[in-house]
Tab-separated table of C-alpha atoms and ligand atoms in Angstrom:
chain	number	residue	atom	x	y	z
A	566	MET	CA	12.034	113.178	144.040
A	567	SER	CA	14.107	110.247	142.760
A	568	SER	CA	15.363	110.031	139.198
A	569	ARG	CA	16.641	107.291	136.933
A	570	LEU	CA	20.282	108.033	136.145
A	571	CYS	CA	22.852	106.518	133.819
A	572	VAL	CA	26.470	107.104	134.884
A	573	VAL	CA	28.935	106.663	132.012
A	574	GLY	CA	32.306	105.510	133.349
A	575	ALA	CA	32.615	103.469	136.560
A	576	GLY	CA	36.167	104.431	137.415
A	577	TRP	CA	37.118	106.201	140.622
A	578	SER	CA	34.802	109.219	140.153
A	579	GLY	CA	32.006	107.306	138.377
A	580	ALA	CA	31.759	104.468	140.877
A	581	VAL	CA	31.691	106.898	143.813
A	582	THR	CA	29.145	109.142	142.072
A	583	ALA	CA	26.879	106.222	141.105
A	584	ALA	CA	26.943	104.655	144.581
A	585	CYS	CA	26.364	107.955	146.392
A	586	LEU	CA	23.546	109.096	144.059
A	587	ALA	CA	21.851	105.706	144.604
A	588	ASN	CA	22.323	106.269	148.313
A	589	LEU	CA	20.403	109.530	147.927
A	590	GLY	CA	17.455	107.479	146.627
A	591	HIS	CA	17.961	107.640	142.848
A	592	THR	CA	17.949	104.567	140.616
A	593	VAL	CA	21.391	104.472	139.059
A	594	CYS	CA	22.940	102.278	136.392
A	595	ALA	CA	26.672	102.755	135.881
A	596	VAL	CA	28.185	101.741	132.546
A	597	ASP	CA	31.815	100.831	131.907
A	598	VAL	CA	33.550	99.284	128.907
A	599	ASP	CA	35.798	97.284	131.245
A	600	LYS	CA	33.822	94.046	131.724
A	601	ASP	CA	36.076	92.858	134.585
A	602	ARG	CA	35.498	96.124	136.425
A	603	VAL	CA	31.721	95.765	135.887
A	604	GLU	CA	31.855	92.224	137.258
A	605	THR	CA	33.826	93.302	140.347
A	606	LEU	CA	31.373	96.122	141.008
A	607	ARG	CA	28.417	93.762	140.591
A	608	GLN	CA	29.980	91.749	143.449
A	609	GLY	CA	29.806	94.882	145.581
A	610	GLN	CA	33.530	95.625	145.364
A	611	ALA	CA	35.151	98.701	143.902
A	612	PRO	CA	38.368	97.932	141.958
A	613	PHE	CA	40.195	100.437	144.196
A	614	TYR	CA	40.089	101.323	147.893
A	615	GLU	CA	37.937	104.175	149.190
A	616	PRO	CA	36.608	104.188	152.791
A	617	ASP	CA	32.874	103.221	152.906
A	618	LEU	CA	32.644	102.751	149.126
A	619	ASP	CA	32.254	98.957	149.079
A	620	ASP	CA	29.639	99.208	151.804
A	621	THR	CA	27.729	101.944	149.931
A	622	ILE	CA	27.845	99.900	146.711
A	623	ALA	CA	26.721	96.678	148.412
A	624	ARG	CA	23.883	98.364	150.292
A	625	ASN	CA	22.459	99.989	147.171
A	626	LEU	CA	22.906	96.895	145.013
A	627	GLU	CA	20.910	95.048	147.659
A	628	ALA	CA	18.237	97.760	147.667
A	629	GLY	CA	17.909	97.488	143.886
A	630	ARG	CA	18.820	101.169	143.384
A	631	LEU	CA	22.230	100.504	141.865
A	632	SER	CA	23.332	98.331	138.949
A	633	PHE	CA	26.357	98.014	136.670
A	634	THR	CA	26.603	97.031	133.032
A	635	SER	CA	28.970	97.208	130.072
A	636	VAL	CA	26.035	97.814	127.690
A	637	LEU	CA	25.286	101.525	127.274
A	638	ALA	CA	21.780	100.918	125.889
A	639	GLU	CA	20.972	99.021	129.083
A	640	GLY	CA	22.199	101.898	131.224
A	641	MET	CA	20.312	104.480	129.183
A	642	ALA	CA	16.977	102.635	129.239
A	643	ASP	CA	14.390	104.941	130.876
A	644	ALA	CA	17.122	107.315	132.069
A	645	ASP	CA	16.021	110.839	133.026
A	646	ALA	CA	19.646	112.024	132.929
A	647	VAL	CA	23.044	110.698	131.924
A	648	MET	CA	26.203	111.657	133.844
A	649	LEU	CA	29.544	111.655	132.023
A	650	CYS	CA	32.265	110.452	134.428
A	651	VAL	CA	35.006	109.470	132.006
A	652	GLN	CA	38.675	110.290	132.546
A	653	THR	CA	40.103	113.437	130.974
A	654	PRO	CA	43.858	112.939	131.569
A	655	ALA	CA	46.556	115.410	130.588
A	656	ALA	CA	47.867	115.001	127.044
A	657	ALA	CA	51.626	115.351	126.447
A	658	THR	CA	51.025	118.981	125.471
A	659	GLY	CA	49.488	119.672	128.905
A	660	GLU	CA	45.951	120.169	127.653
A	661	ALA	CA	43.106	117.858	128.652
A	662	ASP	CA	42.744	114.739	126.517
A	663	LEU	CA	38.994	114.547	125.752
A	664	SER	CA	39.146	111.496	123.503
A	665	ALA	CA	37.369	109.215	126.009
A	666	LEU	CA	34.685	111.867	126.526
A	667	TRP	CA	33.954	112.237	122.821
A	668	THR	CA	33.989	108.455	122.347
A	669	ALA	CA	31.303	108.205	125.041
A	670	VAL	CA	29.352	111.108	123.490
A	671	ARG	CA	29.357	109.483	120.062
A	672	ALA	CA	28.145	106.187	121.533
A	673	LEU	CA	25.473	108.064	123.460
A	674	GLY	CA	24.103	109.936	120.421
A	675	PRO	CA	21.645	107.379	119.004
A	676	LEU	CA	20.501	106.393	122.504
A	677	LEU	CA	19.824	109.913	123.759
A	678	ARG	CA	16.218	111.122	123.760
A	679	PRO	CA	16.113	114.952	123.529
A	680	ASP	CA	14.394	115.163	126.928
A	681	VAL	CA	17.282	113.360	128.687
A	682	MET	CA	19.666	115.764	130.448
A	683	VAL	CA	23.428	115.301	129.885
A	684	ILE	CA	25.468	116.124	132.990
A	685	THR	CA	29.255	116.442	132.657
A	686	ARG	CA	30.990	115.384	135.862
A	687	SER	CA	34.435	114.986	134.249
A	688	THR	CA	36.826	117.933	134.511
A	689	VAL	CA	36.733	119.584	131.079
A	690	PRO	CA	38.201	122.810	129.647
A	691	VAL	CA	36.043	125.919	129.434
A	692	GLY	CA	33.751	125.700	126.417
A	693	THR	CA	33.473	121.906	126.324
A	694	ASN	CA	29.897	121.720	127.626
A	695	ALA	CA	28.749	124.321	125.098
A	696	ALA	CA	30.413	122.222	122.375
A	697	LEU	CA	28.588	119.146	123.676
A	698	ALA	CA	25.263	121.036	123.550
A	699	ARG	CA	25.923	122.057	119.953
A	700	HIS	CA	26.867	118.464	119.071
A	701	PHE	CA	23.676	116.977	120.528
A	702	ARG	CA	21.469	119.690	119.017
A	703	LYS	CA	22.936	118.925	115.601
A	704	GLU	CA	22.415	115.205	116.195
A	705	HIS	CA	18.765	115.864	116.988
A	706	SER	CA	18.114	118.065	113.939
A	707	GLY	CA	18.054	121.245	115.958
A	708	THR	CA	16.143	120.004	119.004
A	709	PRO	CA	18.103	121.309	122.011
A	710	VAL	CA	19.366	118.839	124.624
A	711	ASP	CA	20.064	120.130	128.149
A	712	VAL	CA	23.782	119.904	128.906
A	713	VAL	CA	24.834	120.704	132.480
A	714	SER	CA	28.276	120.993	134.094
A	715	ASN	CA	28.597	119.387	137.550
A	716	PRO	CA	32.319	119.096	138.408
A	717	GLU	CA	33.290	116.906	141.368
A	718	PHE	CA	35.593	117.996	144.216
A	719	LEU	CA	36.397	114.527	145.553
A	720	ARG	CA	39.745	113.769	147.217
A	721	GLU	CA	41.298	110.311	146.950
A	722	GLY	CA	40.887	108.554	150.279
A	723	HIS	CA	37.908	110.770	151.213
A	724	ALA	CA	35.676	110.420	148.142
A	725	VAL	CA	32.496	109.113	149.790
A	726	GLU	CA	32.831	111.666	152.598
A	727	ASP	CA	33.439	114.486	150.110
A	728	PHE	CA	30.375	113.471	148.067
A	729	THR	CA	28.112	113.000	151.076
A	730	ARG	CA	29.273	116.081	153.016
A	731	PRO	CA	30.667	118.411	150.310
A	732	ASP	CA	31.692	121.990	151.020
A	733	ARG	CA	29.464	122.888	148.085
A	734	VAL	CA	27.787	121.467	144.994
A	735	LEU	CA	28.541	123.283	141.732
A	736	ILE	CA	26.132	123.301	138.787
A	737	GLY	CA	26.601	125.100	135.462
A	738	ALA	CA	23.690	125.339	133.006
A	739	ALA	CA	22.669	127.372	129.980
A	740	ASP	CA	19.241	128.045	131.500
A	741	GLU	CA	17.738	128.205	134.967
A	742	ARG	CA	15.287	125.317	134.442
A	743	ALA	CA	18.102	122.866	133.600
A	744	GLY	CA	20.196	124.187	136.481
A	745	LYS	CA	17.382	123.659	138.957
A	746	ALA	CA	16.649	120.162	137.615
A	747	ALA	CA	20.287	119.153	138.053
A	748	ALA	CA	20.498	120.730	141.523
A	749	ALA	CA	17.429	118.690	142.559
A	750	LEU	CA	19.490	115.500	142.172
A	751	TYR	CA	21.332	116.579	145.316
A	752	ASP	CA	18.189	116.951	147.443
A	753	GLY	CA	19.087	115.478	150.794
A	754	ILE	CA	22.577	116.996	150.830
A	755	GLU	CA	22.223	120.110	153.009
A	756	ARG	CA	25.123	122.077	151.570
A	757	PRO	CA	25.421	125.276	149.470
A	758	ILE	CA	24.500	124.583	145.840
A	759	ILE	CA	26.007	127.105	143.421
A	760	VAL	CA	24.097	127.330	140.127
A	761	THR	CA	25.834	129.356	137.424
A	762	ASP	CA	26.525	129.278	133.684
A	763	LEU	CA	28.479	126.537	131.929
A	764	GLU	CA	31.743	128.428	131.441
A	765	THR	CA	31.894	129.630	135.030
A	766	ALA	CA	31.325	126.117	136.393
A	767	GLU	CA	34.011	124.668	134.106
A	768	LEU	CA	36.564	127.328	135.046
A	769	THR	CA	35.761	127.135	138.775
A	770	LYS	CA	36.800	123.488	138.911
A	771	TYR	CA	40.221	124.340	137.475
A	772	ALA	CA	40.512	127.408	139.673
A	773	ALA	CA	39.823	125.301	142.786
A	774	ASN	CA	42.624	122.839	142.020
A	775	ALA	CA	44.995	125.578	140.888
A	776	TYR	CA	44.407	127.395	144.177
A	777	LEU	CA	45.236	124.252	146.173
A	778	ALA	CA	48.344	123.770	144.043
A	779	ALA	CA	49.290	127.398	144.639
A	780	SER	CA	49.019	126.957	148.382
A	781	ILE	CA	51.311	123.934	148.282
A	782	SER	CA	53.934	125.596	146.070
A	783	PHE	CA	53.695	128.675	148.292
A	784	ILE	CA	54.488	126.758	151.503
A	785	ASN	CA	57.239	124.812	149.742
A	786	GLU	CA	58.817	128.103	148.648
A	787	ILE	CA	58.551	129.398	152.225
A	788	ALA	CA	60.102	126.122	153.461
A	789	ASN	CA	63.044	126.600	151.112
A	790	ILE	CA	63.571	130.116	152.498
A	791	CYS	CA	63.296	128.723	156.052
A	792	GLU	CA	66.072	126.226	155.302
A	793	ARG	CA	68.383	129.089	154.390
A	794	THR	CA	67.464	131.385	157.255
A	795	GLY	CA	67.167	128.918	160.137
A	796	ALA	CA	63.399	129.473	160.499
A	797	ASP	CA	60.971	126.601	161.156
A	798	VAL	CA	58.262	126.236	158.496
A	799	SER	CA	56.092	124.109	160.777
A	800	VAL	CA	55.618	127.103	163.086
A	801	VAL	CA	55.121	129.433	160.112
A	802	SER	CA	52.449	127.076	158.756
A	803	GLU	CA	50.707	126.714	162.117
A	804	THR	CA	50.666	130.466	162.587
A	805	LEU	CA	49.285	131.164	159.106
A	806	ALA	CA	46.533	128.564	159.578
A	807	LEU	CA	45.320	130.407	162.694
A	808	ASP	CA	44.452	133.395	160.522
A	809	ARG	CA	40.703	133.108	159.930
A	810	ARG	CA	41.271	134.274	156.338
A	811	ILE	CA	43.477	131.188	155.770
A	812	GLY	CA	42.082	128.572	158.144
A	813	PRO	CA	42.904	125.264	159.871
A	814	ASN	CA	42.393	123.113	156.754
A	815	ALA	CA	44.558	125.200	154.450
A	816	TYR	CA	47.021	123.289	152.261
A	817	LEU	CA	50.142	124.421	154.147
A	818	ASP	CA	52.038	121.154	154.637
A	819	PRO	CA	55.465	121.461	152.973
A	820	GLY	CA	56.986	118.415	151.332
A	821	ILE	CA	58.376	117.146	148.073
A	822	GLY	CA	55.603	118.662	145.941
A	823	PHE	CA	52.051	117.836	144.900
A	824	GLY	CA	51.109	114.902	142.661
A	825	GLY	CA	48.134	112.717	141.880
A	826	SER	CA	45.808	112.430	138.911
A	827	CYS	CA	44.234	115.847	139.369
A	828	LEU	CA	46.269	118.792	140.654
A	829	PRO	CA	49.153	118.496	138.147
A	830	LYS	CA	46.894	117.814	135.160
A	831	ASP	CA	44.334	120.476	136.018
A	832	LEU	CA	47.041	123.085	136.575
A	833	SER	CA	48.617	122.338	133.190
A	834	ALA	CA	45.186	122.308	131.491
A	835	LEU	CA	44.380	125.723	132.974
A	836	ILE	CA	47.746	127.073	131.772
A	837	THR	CA	46.945	125.752	128.299
A	838	THR	CA	43.465	127.290	128.384
A	839	ALA	CA	44.860	130.673	129.423
A	840	GLU	CA	47.474	130.641	126.672
A	841	ALA	CA	44.916	129.489	124.081
A	842	HIS	CA	42.824	132.516	125.003
A	843	GLY	CA	45.700	134.977	124.740
A	844	HIS	CA	46.573	135.319	128.428
A	845	GLU	CA	50.095	134.578	129.719
A	846	PRO	CA	49.504	132.743	133.074
A	847	GLU	CA	52.702	133.845	134.826
A	848	LEU	CA	51.605	132.783	138.315
A	849	LEU	CA	50.163	129.420	137.261
A	850	LYS	CA	53.394	128.595	135.431
A	851	ALA	CA	55.416	129.548	138.493
A	852	ILE	CA	53.277	127.231	140.668
A	853	ALA	CA	54.041	124.357	138.301
A	854	HIS	CA	57.749	125.284	138.119
A	855	VAL	CA	58.173	125.415	141.905
A	856	ASN	CA	56.522	122.006	142.073
A	857	GLU	CA	58.879	120.563	139.461
A	858	LEU	CA	61.881	121.796	141.492
A	859	GLN	CA	60.710	120.573	144.896
A	860	PRO	CA	61.722	116.886	144.613
A	861	LYS	CA	65.286	118.137	143.945
A	862	ARG	CA	65.480	119.395	147.522
A	863	VAL	CA	65.852	115.778	148.675
A	864	LEU	CA	68.872	115.146	146.433
A	865	ALA	CA	70.349	118.494	147.487
A	866	HIS	CA	70.127	117.476	151.144
A	867	LEU	CA	71.727	114.112	150.374
A	868	GLU	CA	74.593	115.863	148.517
A	869	GLU	CA	75.091	118.247	151.447
A	870	ILE	CA	75.518	115.280	153.816
A	871	PHE	CA	77.535	112.893	151.630
A	872	ASP	CA	80.527	114.172	149.620
A	873	ASN	CA	79.679	111.727	146.851
A	874	VAL	CA	76.228	110.148	146.361
A	875	ILE	CA	77.286	107.844	143.517
A	876	GLY	CA	76.968	104.266	144.709
A	877	LEU	CA	75.136	105.209	147.922
A	878	ASP	CA	72.405	102.821	149.027
A	879	VAL	CA	69.354	104.890	149.937
A	880	ALA	CA	65.930	103.674	151.044
A	881	VAL	CA	62.879	105.594	149.810
A	882	LEU	CA	59.814	104.886	151.931
A	883	GLY	CA	56.708	105.727	149.937
A	884	ILE	CA	55.742	105.608	146.266
A	885	SER	CA	52.061	106.745	146.368
A	886	PHE	CA	51.362	110.399	145.609
A	887	LYS	CA	49.914	110.855	149.102
A	888	GLY	CA	49.493	108.926	152.310
A	889	ASP	CA	47.164	105.925	152.688
A	890	THR	CA	46.359	105.632	148.970
A	891	PHE	CA	47.412	103.129	146.305
A	892	ASP	CA	47.763	105.755	143.578
A	893	ALA	CA	51.251	106.459	142.186
A	894	ARG	CA	50.118	108.680	139.302
A	895	SER	CA	52.366	111.748	138.998
A	896	SER	CA	53.711	110.933	142.449
A	897	PRO	CA	56.507	113.268	143.664
A	898	ALA	CA	58.002	110.183	145.352
A	899	LEU	CA	58.604	108.741	141.893
A	900	ALA	CA	60.258	112.017	140.885
A	901	VAL	CA	62.588	111.692	143.893
A	902	ILE	CA	63.401	108.080	142.966
A	903	ARG	CA	64.168	109.089	139.363
A	904	LEU	CA	66.418	111.949	140.506
A	905	LEU	CA	68.352	109.714	142.911
A	906	SER	CA	68.754	106.919	140.357
A	907	ASN	CA	69.984	109.376	137.728
A	908	ALA	CA	72.515	110.728	140.244
A	909	GLY	CA	73.979	107.241	140.676
A	910	VAL	CA	72.242	106.381	143.958
A	911	ARG	CA	71.159	102.765	144.441
A	912	VAL	CA	67.485	103.158	145.446
A	913	HIS	CA	65.687	100.674	147.673
A	914	ALA	CA	61.945	101.438	147.704
A	915	TYR	CA	59.012	100.265	149.771
A	916	ASP	CA	55.353	101.265	149.837
A	917	PRO	CA	52.678	99.473	151.883
A	918	MET	CA	49.972	100.192	149.298
A	919	ALA	CA	51.351	101.150	145.876
A	920	ASP	CA	54.404	99.897	144.025
A	921	GLY	CA	54.189	102.015	140.896
A	922	THR	CA	54.996	99.039	138.696
A	923	ALA	CA	51.370	98.594	137.533
A	924	ASP	CA	51.587	101.508	135.106
A	925	GLY	CA	55.320	101.175	134.606
A	926	GLN	CA	56.141	104.278	136.594
A	927	LEU	CA	58.782	102.644	138.791
A	928	GLU	CA	61.897	102.314	136.680
A	929	ALA	CA	64.045	99.179	136.675
A	930	PRO	CA	67.154	100.171	138.672
A	931	THR	CA	65.002	100.624	141.773
A	932	GLN	CA	64.903	97.632	144.090
A	933	LEU	CA	61.422	97.072	145.513
A	934	HIS	CA	61.269	95.580	149.026
A	935	GLY	CA	58.450	93.935	150.998
A	936	ASP	CA	58.753	96.082	154.113
A	937	ALA	CA	60.511	99.180	155.446
A	938	TYR	CA	63.120	97.243	157.426
A	939	ALA	CA	64.206	95.181	154.415
A	940	ALA	CA	64.379	98.363	152.347
A	941	VAL	CA	66.683	100.197	154.805
A	942	ALA	CA	68.998	97.238	155.570
A	943	GLY	CA	72.567	98.266	154.721
A	944	CYS	CA	71.529	101.716	153.500
A	945	HIS	CA	73.415	104.968	154.114
A	946	ALA	CA	70.229	107.033	154.340
A	947	LEU	CA	66.467	106.736	154.323
A	948	ILE	CA	63.958	109.130	152.821
A	949	VAL	CA	60.269	109.393	153.801
A	950	ALA	CA	58.597	110.303	150.484
A	951	THR	CA	54.913	109.598	151.254
A	952	ASP	CA	52.934	110.405	154.403
A	953	HIS	CA	51.534	106.904	154.951
A	954	SER	CA	50.192	106.524	158.508
A	955	GLN	CA	52.255	103.309	158.796
A	956	PHE	CA	55.522	105.303	158.592
A	957	LYS	CA	54.696	107.217	161.754
A	958	GLU	CA	54.754	103.928	163.677
A	959	LEU	CA	58.134	102.638	162.458
A	960	ASP	CA	60.583	101.288	165.066
A	961	LEU	CA	63.309	103.895	164.643
A	962	ASP	CA	65.860	102.049	166.781
A	963	ARG	CA	65.371	98.917	164.707
A	964	LEU	CA	65.655	100.924	161.483
A	965	GLY	CA	68.863	102.592	162.676
A	966	GLY	CA	70.374	99.288	163.715
A	967	LEU	CA	69.987	97.987	160.167
A	968	MET	CA	71.646	100.952	158.440
A	969	GLN	CA	75.284	101.764	157.611
A	970	THR	CA	74.758	105.426	158.564
A	971	ARG	CA	71.733	106.849	160.364
A	972	VAL	CA	70.610	109.656	158.078
A	973	LEU	CA	66.875	110.317	157.750
A	974	ILE	CA	65.449	112.853	155.291
A	975	ASP	CA	61.775	113.414	156.092
A	976	GLY	CA	60.320	114.571	152.780
A	977	ARG	CA	56.882	114.981	154.341
A	978	ASN	CA	57.795	116.259	157.831
A	979	VAL	CA	55.709	113.463	159.325
A	980	LEU	CA	58.142	112.180	161.987
A	981	ASP	CA	58.923	113.665	165.386
A	982	PRO	CA	62.409	115.248	165.259
A	983	ASP	CA	63.066	114.469	168.938
A	984	GLU	CA	62.210	110.783	168.519
A	985	VAL	CA	64.335	110.518	165.383
A	986	THR	CA	67.395	112.171	166.938
A	987	ARG	CA	66.951	110.105	170.117
A	988	ALA	CA	67.267	107.017	167.887
A	989	GLY	CA	70.688	108.317	166.819
A	990	PHE	CA	69.738	109.724	163.407
A	991	SER	CA	70.838	112.895	161.700
A	992	TYR	CA	67.383	114.270	160.933
A	993	VAL	CA	66.668	116.502	157.940
A	994	ALA	CA	63.165	117.805	157.332
A	995	ILE	CA	61.752	120.188	154.727
A	996	GLY	CA	62.031	123.771	155.911
A	997	ARG	CA	63.060	122.951	159.456
A	998	PRO	CA	66.460	123.287	161.184
A	999	GLN	CA	68.580	120.114	160.823
A	1000	ARG	CA	68.796	118.013	164.007
A	1001	GLY	CA	71.446	115.564	165.304
A	1002	ASP	CA	75.124	115.495	164.271
B	1132	UDX	C1	42.640	116.917	144.749
B	1132	UDX	C2	41.706	117.981	145.323
B	1132	UDX	O1	41.941	118.095	146.729
B	1132	UDX	C3	40.245	117.550	145.102
B	1132	UDX	O2	39.373	118.543	145.594
B	1132	UDX	C4	40.024	117.351	143.600
B	1132	UDX	O3	38.693	116.948	143.335
B	1132	UDX	C5	40.993	116.310	143.080
B	1132	UDX	O4	42.347	116.701	143.360
B	1132	UDX	P1	43.600	114.549	145.451
B	1132	UDX	O5	44.236	114.544	144.099
B	1132	UDX	O6	42.975	113.321	145.962
B	1132	UDX	O7	42.441	115.727	145.472
B	1132	UDX	O8	44.754	114.964	146.439
B	1132	UDX	P2	44.935	115.961	147.669
B	1132	UDX	O9	44.579	115.273	148.913
B	1132	UDX	O10	44.334	117.273	147.377
B	1132	UDX	O11	46.565	116.109	147.629
B	1132	UDX	C6	47.126	116.502	146.381
B	1132	UDX	C7	48.646	116.453	146.511
B	1132	UDX	O12	49.114	117.561	147.299
B	1132	UDX	C8	49.199	115.190	147.171
B	1132	UDX	O13	50.406	114.831	146.521
B	1132	UDX	C9	49.489	115.660	148.597
B	1132	UDX	O14	50.526	114.902	149.214
B	1132	UDX	C10	49.934	117.091	148.355
B	1132	UDX	N1	49.735	118.017	149.476
B	1132	UDX	C11	48.470	118.234	149.938
B	1132	UDX	C12	50.830	118.710	149.989
B	1132	UDX	O15	51.966	118.504	149.554
B	1132	UDX	N2	50.625	119.615	150.977
B	1132	UDX	C13	49.375	119.874	151.483
B	1132	UDX	O16	49.261	120.703	152.390
B	1132	UDX	C14	48.270	119.147	150.950
């Protein structure tokens, strides 16, 4: 059964959600205050790269199931349900900043008929959906409005795939009827649909990201122990992943730490929630602390190799928070660049997709180059800070020929140690025995 849906917020999550729900057969109108973004989307182009997203948008625009507008009343006309997909970034205090959500809710108020379901897709602290329900009930003189939690589990670079073939769909509702109505929106997606209460759905989203963060800080801690004992973390990781209780897709790739717009913010929001409710989250704080320390491992390696790093020219390949994405938000590569700059290193950076200057994250002393070879020319060392596919194809001999000294610190363990040492480099990886002289 198809529904008429209004999606509020056409950013990364909203645009993917709107396009994929239209693709399921619903009639979807996505609303965004950014008129340029609306215009781009109306042309069938998302203002950011996600595999298959432009095609999904264009196909459903063509079919008349998908539309975009900057006028909320237009989006809400005849809507059976409205989906809140606005950003809830981390505030300076670590808790979730819900200002955009409440701005959308206030704008929605006069347009919301009591029979229209409100579905919160944005990641929000436990208790937020109940507060929304109270707000709407008050606005409608006591008439209850269904508010449902439906957190997304989309990964950047895999968002359409993760929506279309999710591991599970999660629905939180105050009553079974609302839960079932929201679950029905996902008819056509043959995957487990968990229907629970609001608080459990809200907390589960944070728990999911905190667990992934835990796995990453765990393997980084193990890598640091490997470096001191001569063990090889890549074999440890491979062996753990063969355990059916851990699995082949476990987050066990060591590196310079986790970043992005979700894991760091959701971990800090969960810590804040725990503390606000009188629980001291020792483990969660340790996960965050290990992650804050991890970028320092790169500087430590550099200081072990060079007596004095002040004035060194070092190339950092990668600015994005993870491979094959444009996104530099909370990128550990930027943390590495800051640490090196502050230590007196002259940093030469290159990234094939992101440059971190858009939101002012890349600080001035860093020299930005147009390709990897220009970035390494004349440098004493090069650091791989993001696992872009392009970096696995670099001509190592050519790179080495351009450098003053052939030192390569692989912050993501993405290169082949044998190939790197054959090209004459001293090779340092995370948690693996050093190779070459
Ligand atoms: C994450 C969650 O995976 C997703 O389910 C949620 O909805 C949003 O947050 P995303 O932020 O796109 O998705 O990034 P992800 O691919 O999970 O990687 C997060 C960070 O961890 C990246 O910096 C990545 O480089 C790092 N990482 C990931 C590791 O360092 N090691 C790993 O084994 C996996």
